[in-house]
XYZ file of C-alpha atoms in Angstrom:
408
model
C -11.123 26.399 -75.557
C -12.131 23.322 -73.589
C -11.792 19.542 -73.497
C -14.587 17.084 -74.232
C -14.792 13.320 -74.132
C -13.751 11.980 -77.523
C -16.486 9.361 -77.477
C -13.931 6.672 -78.318
C -13.143 4.166 -75.558
C -9.556 4.459 -74.391
C -8.951 7.729 -76.253
C -8.120 10.902 -74.367
C -10.243 14.041 -74.376
C -10.405 16.155 -77.500
C -9.659 19.864 -77.623
C -12.449 22.117 -78.837
C -11.650 25.686 -79.837
C -13.854 28.748 -80.250
C -13.682 31.821 -82.441
C -12.306 33.723 -79.445
C -9.416 31.242 -79.222
C -8.516 31.910 -82.845
C -8.471 35.626 -82.067
C -6.226 35.059 -79.037
C -3.864 32.908 -81.070
C -3.655 35.575 -83.779
C -2.578 38.142 -81.207
C -0.568 36.141 -78.656
C 0.306 32.474 -79.032
C 2.024 32.507 -75.643
C -1.248 33.461 -73.935
C -3.107 30.754 -75.849
C -0.679 28.019 -74.779
C -0.666 29.216 -71.178
C -4.434 28.807 -71.152
C -4.078 25.382 -72.762
C -1.656 24.360 -70.009
C -4.298 25.384 -67.479
C -6.921 23.262 -69.249
C -4.518 20.292 -69.310
C -3.764 20.663 -65.610
C -0.089 21.342 -66.251
C -0.188 24.710 -64.489
C -2.541 26.418 -62.030
C -5.176 28.785 -63.388
C -3.702 32.278 -63.383
C -5.439 34.895 -61.262
C -5.213 38.469 -62.497
C -6.869 41.625 -61.147
C -10.188 42.508 -62.725
C -9.954 45.307 -65.268
C -12.809 47.678 -64.449
C -12.792 49.261 -67.910
C -13.026 45.880 -69.642
C -15.857 44.826 -67.324
C -17.753 48.006 -68.127
C -17.147 47.557 -71.855
C -18.498 44.000 -71.627
C -21.645 45.189 -69.841
C -22.212 47.907 -72.443
C -21.595 45.329 -75.172
C -24.403 43.175 -73.763
C -26.726 46.189 -73.750
C -25.822 46.923 -77.369
C -26.518 43.310 -78.352
C -29.921 43.409 -76.650
C -30.760 46.666 -78.418
C -30.049 45.042 -81.790
C -32.069 41.973 -80.775
C -35.077 44.120 -79.867
C -34.777 45.817 -83.254
C -34.970 42.450 -85.023
C -37.910 41.384 -82.859
C -39.713 44.588 -83.710
C -39.136 43.882 -87.398
C -39.712 40.106 -87.554
C -41.682 39.255 -84.383
C -41.893 35.502 -83.899
C -39.558 35.051 -86.844
C -36.689 35.559 -84.402
C -35.564 32.258 -82.856
C -33.260 32.260 -79.824
C -31.001 29.293 -79.088
C -30.336 28.920 -75.371
C -26.764 27.907 -74.453
C -25.961 24.304 -73.573
C -26.110 23.730 -69.824
C -23.071 21.455 -69.974
C -20.203 21.417 -72.442
C -20.435 17.759 -73.349
C -20.354 16.316 -76.828
C -24.064 15.238 -76.790
C -25.239 18.583 -75.375
C -23.268 20.643 -77.884
C -24.371 18.411 -80.773
C -28.006 18.826 -79.699
C -27.699 22.632 -79.730
C -26.060 22.444 -83.152
C -29.028 20.446 -84.489
C -31.488 22.860 -82.836
C -29.805 25.716 -84.704
C -29.917 23.883 -88.048
C -33.594 23.046 -87.520
C -34.376 26.747 -87.027
C -32.448 27.662 -90.174
C -34.024 24.908 -92.278
C -37.411 25.954 -90.918
C -36.946 29.405 -92.447
C -36.412 31.529 -89.324
C -35.901 35.185 -90.225
C -33.247 35.619 -87.531
C -31.486 33.094 -85.301
C -30.047 34.669 -82.166
C -27.061 32.994 -80.483
C -26.863 30.265 -83.123
C -24.815 27.355 -81.756
C -22.323 25.468 -83.912
C -20.378 22.345 -83.019
C -18.176 20.676 -85.577
C -16.265 18.252 -83.370
C -13.228 20.465 -82.854
C -14.983 23.854 -83.012
C -17.780 25.392 -80.962
C -19.133 28.852 -81.610
C -22.142 31.003 -80.809
C -22.915 33.594 -83.474
C -24.790 36.700 -82.348
C -27.211 36.734 -85.287
C -27.868 34.795 -88.466
C -30.152 36.893 -90.672
C -32.098 35.483 -93.610
C -31.686 37.221 -96.940
C -34.430 38.998 -98.921
C -37.717 37.229 -99.653
C -37.107 34.026 -101.546
C -33.442 33.842 -100.541
C -32.122 30.705 -98.907
C -28.920 32.363 -97.706
C -28.156 33.504 -94.191
C -25.830 36.378 -93.338
C -23.679 36.374 -90.222
C -24.135 39.471 -88.050
C -22.087 40.242 -84.944
C -22.473 43.168 -82.558
C -19.396 45.076 -81.453
C -19.239 48.095 -79.192
C -16.395 49.546 -81.262
C -17.111 52.203 -83.883
C -14.740 50.738 -86.452
C -14.303 47.188 -87.735
C -11.273 45.403 -86.299
C -9.413 42.387 -87.645
C -10.294 40.243 -84.618
C -14.029 40.820 -85.111
C -13.772 39.955 -88.811
C -11.981 36.708 -87.970
C -14.887 35.754 -85.700
C -17.427 36.542 -88.429
C -15.534 34.340 -90.870
C -15.405 31.484 -88.344
C -19.186 31.510 -87.896
C -19.828 31.766 -91.642
C -17.464 28.860 -92.238
C -19.454 26.724 -89.787
C -22.645 27.726 -91.549
C -21.230 26.524 -94.871
C -19.853 23.301 -93.350
C -23.346 22.597 -91.997
C -24.828 22.737 -95.494
C -26.549 26.108 -95.083
C -25.906 28.638 -97.887
C -24.103 31.678 -96.534
C -24.407 35.230 -97.753
C -21.288 36.486 -99.536
C -21.259 39.385 -97.085
C -20.794 39.322 -93.303
C -21.675 42.302 -91.138
C -20.719 44.040 -87.921
C -23.335 46.151 -86.148
C -21.108 48.767 -84.532
C -21.571 50.680 -81.320
C -22.863 53.782 -83.085
C -25.605 51.738 -84.780
C -23.937 51.675 -88.198
C -23.331 48.462 -90.134
C -19.953 47.486 -91.534
C -20.154 44.917 -94.363
C -17.270 42.735 -95.511
C -16.626 40.177 -98.238
C -16.629 36.636 -96.885
C -14.488 35.433 -99.805
C -11.703 37.781 -98.698
C -11.885 36.645 -95.063
C -11.996 32.862 -95.464
C -8.335 32.435 -96.610
C -7.121 34.303 -93.517
C -9.412 32.168 -91.337
C -7.975 29.002 -92.869
C -4.433 30.220 -92.247
C -5.186 31.125 -88.626
C -7.011 27.857 -87.974
C -4.187 25.777 -89.440
C -1.672 27.597 -87.258
C -3.901 27.125 -84.211
C -4.198 23.376 -84.808
C -0.477 23.076 -85.450
C 0.704 24.739 -82.258
C -1.951 23.236 -79.965
C -1.396 19.698 -81.271
C 2.358 20.081 -80.981
C 2.105 21.466 -77.476
C -0.260 18.733 -76.286
C 2.130 16.088 -77.637
C 4.794 17.320 -75.227
C 4.737 17.266 -71.454
C 6.129 20.676 -70.534
C 4.438 24.005 -69.973
C 5.044 26.722 -72.526
C 8.247 28.639 -71.847
C 8.524 32.408 -71.974
C 10.762 33.475 -74.820
C 10.225 30.295 -76.872
C 10.980 31.516 -80.390
C 8.448 29.106 -81.905
C 5.570 31.181 -80.592
C 4.597 34.825 -80.802
C 3.972 36.942 -77.714
C 2.157 40.273 -77.623
C 4.052 41.541 -74.573
C 0.959 43.377 -73.282
C -1.625 40.871 -72.029
C -1.740 39.820 -68.374
C 0.121 36.571 -69.097
C 2.905 38.398 -70.933
C 3.126 41.247 -68.408
C 3.633 38.680 -65.630
C 6.580 37.130 -67.465
C 8.041 40.483 -68.484
C 8.332 41.353 -64.791
C 9.665 37.963 -63.710
C 12.325 37.790 -66.436
C 13.319 41.458 -66.322
C 12.456 41.460 -70.006
C 13.442 44.246 -72.368
C 9.784 45.246 -72.534
C 10.229 46.766 -69.075
C 12.121 49.581 -70.787
C 9.833 52.508 -71.523
C 9.226 53.023 -75.273
C 10.660 49.611 -76.174
C 8.980 48.236 -79.318
C 8.558 44.552 -80.187
C 10.604 44.976 -83.355
C 13.502 46.591 -81.471
C 13.255 43.895 -78.797
C 13.618 41.178 -81.458
C 16.760 42.821 -82.834
C 18.303 43.175 -79.391
C 17.504 39.589 -78.414
C 19.075 38.353 -81.647
C 22.213 40.191 -80.531
C 22.131 38.472 -77.122
C 20.617 41.407 -75.193
C 17.678 39.827 -73.352
C 17.049 41.774 -70.136
C 16.809 45.364 -69.028
C 20.109 44.817 -67.184
C 21.776 43.599 -70.371
C 20.653 46.719 -72.188
C 21.787 49.018 -69.379
C 25.305 47.538 -69.612
C 25.422 47.352 -73.395
C 28.127 49.189 -75.307
C 26.872 51.166 -78.277
C 28.122 50.066 -81.722
C 31.084 52.144 -82.874
C 31.027 54.111 -86.067
C 27.297 54.565 -86.501
C 24.851 56.695 -84.559
C 21.576 55.127 -83.423
C 19.790 57.778 -81.400
C 16.843 55.498 -80.635
C 19.092 52.742 -79.270
C 21.097 55.286 -77.272
C 17.922 56.645 -75.752
C 16.652 53.164 -74.862
C 19.974 52.285 -73.237
C 19.901 55.448 -71.142
C 16.297 54.703 -70.198
C 17.346 51.213 -69.068
C 20.259 52.666 -67.099
C 17.893 55.071 -65.369
C 15.360 52.345 -64.549
C 17.997 49.972 -63.158
C 19.874 52.655 -61.223
C 23.001 52.193 -63.333
C 23.024 55.918 -63.984
C 22.358 58.669 -61.488
C 19.820 61.186 -62.760
C 20.938 64.652 -63.790
C 18.019 66.084 -61.875
C 14.669 65.307 -60.317
C 11.196 66.813 -60.115
C 8.559 66.204 -57.448
C 4.812 66.204 -57.889
C 1.725 65.211 -55.927
C -0.307 62.394 -57.416
C -4.089 62.109 -57.359
C -3.913 60.261 -54.030
C -2.041 63.117 -52.394
C 1.274 61.239 -52.341
C 4.433 63.187 -53.182
C 6.359 61.460 -55.974
C 9.803 62.083 -57.443
C 10.750 61.592 -61.080
C 14.414 61.530 -62.080
C 15.602 62.609 -65.502
C 18.743 62.658 -67.630
C 19.657 65.091 -70.395
C 20.928 63.349 -73.510
C 23.167 64.924 -76.095
C 21.890 65.132 -79.673
C 18.286 64.936 -78.492
C 15.576 67.494 -79.090
C 15.332 69.151 -75.674
C 17.391 72.129 -76.891
C 14.874 72.721 -79.677
C 12.079 73.525 -77.242
C 11.050 77.190 -77.283
C 12.089 79.383 -74.402
C 9.656 79.318 -71.480
C 7.026 82.034 -71.264
C 5.308 83.155 -68.081
C 1.971 82.389 -69.756
C 2.760 78.844 -70.858
C -0.147 76.510 -70.159
C -0.043 72.721 -69.983
C -3.306 71.232 -71.230
C -4.779 67.739 -70.950
C -8.145 66.198 -71.797
C -9.927 63.664 -69.636
C -12.026 61.411 -71.898
C -14.484 58.557 -71.459
C -14.799 56.692 -74.791
C -17.570 54.438 -73.417
C -19.917 57.258 -72.410
C -23.064 57.323 -74.550
C -25.913 59.810 -74.811
C -29.562 59.072 -75.550
C -29.093 59.928 -79.221
C -26.490 57.155 -79.565
C -23.446 59.419 -79.623
C -20.295 58.005 -78.050
C -17.465 59.564 -76.083
C -17.367 62.488 -73.656
C -14.531 64.907 -72.960
C -15.407 65.266 -69.305
C -12.407 67.349 -68.204
C -10.455 70.175 -69.805
C -7.585 70.518 -67.345
C -4.800 73.086 -67.427
C -1.702 73.714 -65.331
C -0.247 77.220 -65.477
C 3.423 78.105 -65.591
C 3.415 79.699 -62.147
C 3.326 78.712 -58.493
C 0.678 79.244 -55.845
C 1.443 80.292 -52.230
C 2.220 76.641 -51.416
C 4.756 76.402 -54.226
C 2.604 74.310 -56.540
C 1.509 75.175 -60.084
C -2.142 76.301 -60.242
C -4.535 73.733 -61.728
C -7.780 74.804 -63.384
C -10.512 72.374 -64.346
C -13.457 72.730 -66.722
C -15.751 69.784 -65.947
C -18.520 68.208 -68.025
C -20.982 65.435 -67.166
C -23.232 65.699 -70.224
C -22.984 66.634 -73.891
C -24.342 70.118 -73.193
C -21.862 70.622 -70.360
C -19.079 69.433 -72.653
C -19.904 72.246 -75.068
C -20.004 74.808 -72.282
C -16.710 73.520 -70.847
C -15.043 73.834 -74.272
C -16.363 77.383 -74.685
C -15.167 78.311 -71.191
C -11.727 76.844 -71.905
C -11.425 78.813 -75.147
C -12.489 81.994 -73.343
C -9.811 81.255 -70.744
C -7.182 80.813 -73.473
C -8.221 84.047 -75.213
C -8.002 86.061 -72.000
C -4.686 84.478 -71.069
C -3.257 85.197 -74.525
C -4.153 88.865 -74.113
C -2.076 88.892 -70.925
C 0.758 86.741 -72.292
C 1.040 87.149 -76.086
C 3.993 84.722 -76.258
C 2.381 81.809 -74.442
C 2.296 78.295 -75.798
C -0.084 75.499 -74.898
């Protein structure tokens, strides 16, 4: 999303959106309008800490895209045309890149990489446009995604690029495709995606035009706009407003119901009286959670543990009536608490994804220092993962011989 000169003397700049903006709007309209306020100069650009996992995923995504590109080059050679990005986001520069893309398509390129579209109010760069079988005049939109399953956001982007292809007078294939992180291809009907794209685009234009017509920054909690409650922009406001989403296990649907009843903050919930005459165990649990988090209720007990940085931490807890704690089986001296450490972005040379790099167990006992023993089965490769799993299962078998009643 950016502003460009309208080209009309005396007229203000025009807003240009991208496929990514449509995806953002579909998930969190509050985030979209916050970013629009930044573009309009109404609010400073927010600075959030860099997410190391997202940065790594982006880098791996670029590698995946290049791998697919090299595959097309190996298949089509000089039939692959790459469109370099515009050096400046001005109307003439974007229009020139749009025409360069159309020239490559009309010239019969087998594949256009990073095809650039500019339709006045939309700018997009499609990963790949792939020509159909010999004699076909249609082009299919391909996008690379590191994920191993198609997601709605990625399909919305595919539809946006295909729509620009059609608007430019280039026949589009009835199928759009995602090249997934495991190398597989996920095909989808364009006819089924275009109505959703139209709906999302209309909503985008409606809220951005309405917001630009005003003079105020978007307000947290404005019922006209959706908010995901999870992105950096939302998390910032959740903290500042002591929002109900601070309460552990609070869902968006439950939050909406509580806000409709006038309960807007974690403090409101902590002081809320429960409705008489009908039991709502979930609401009761959320209220007690809020009371614990705000200090309105003293904990029934506390447990200490040492975190990974060596700091001793204390966790308070309350025991609630009519909850399931009493249903837990009686403790056994052999009980073992098991957890997996996983890296979903790890990839081996064969193209396999995901590594369970740690099988960690805590035993129901204490060592000489009064801490429960921790045992780790580490893995740094696929072969080591197999050996770690086998060693863990051997450990469980031996422990079960010693403690027949254990649970994991």
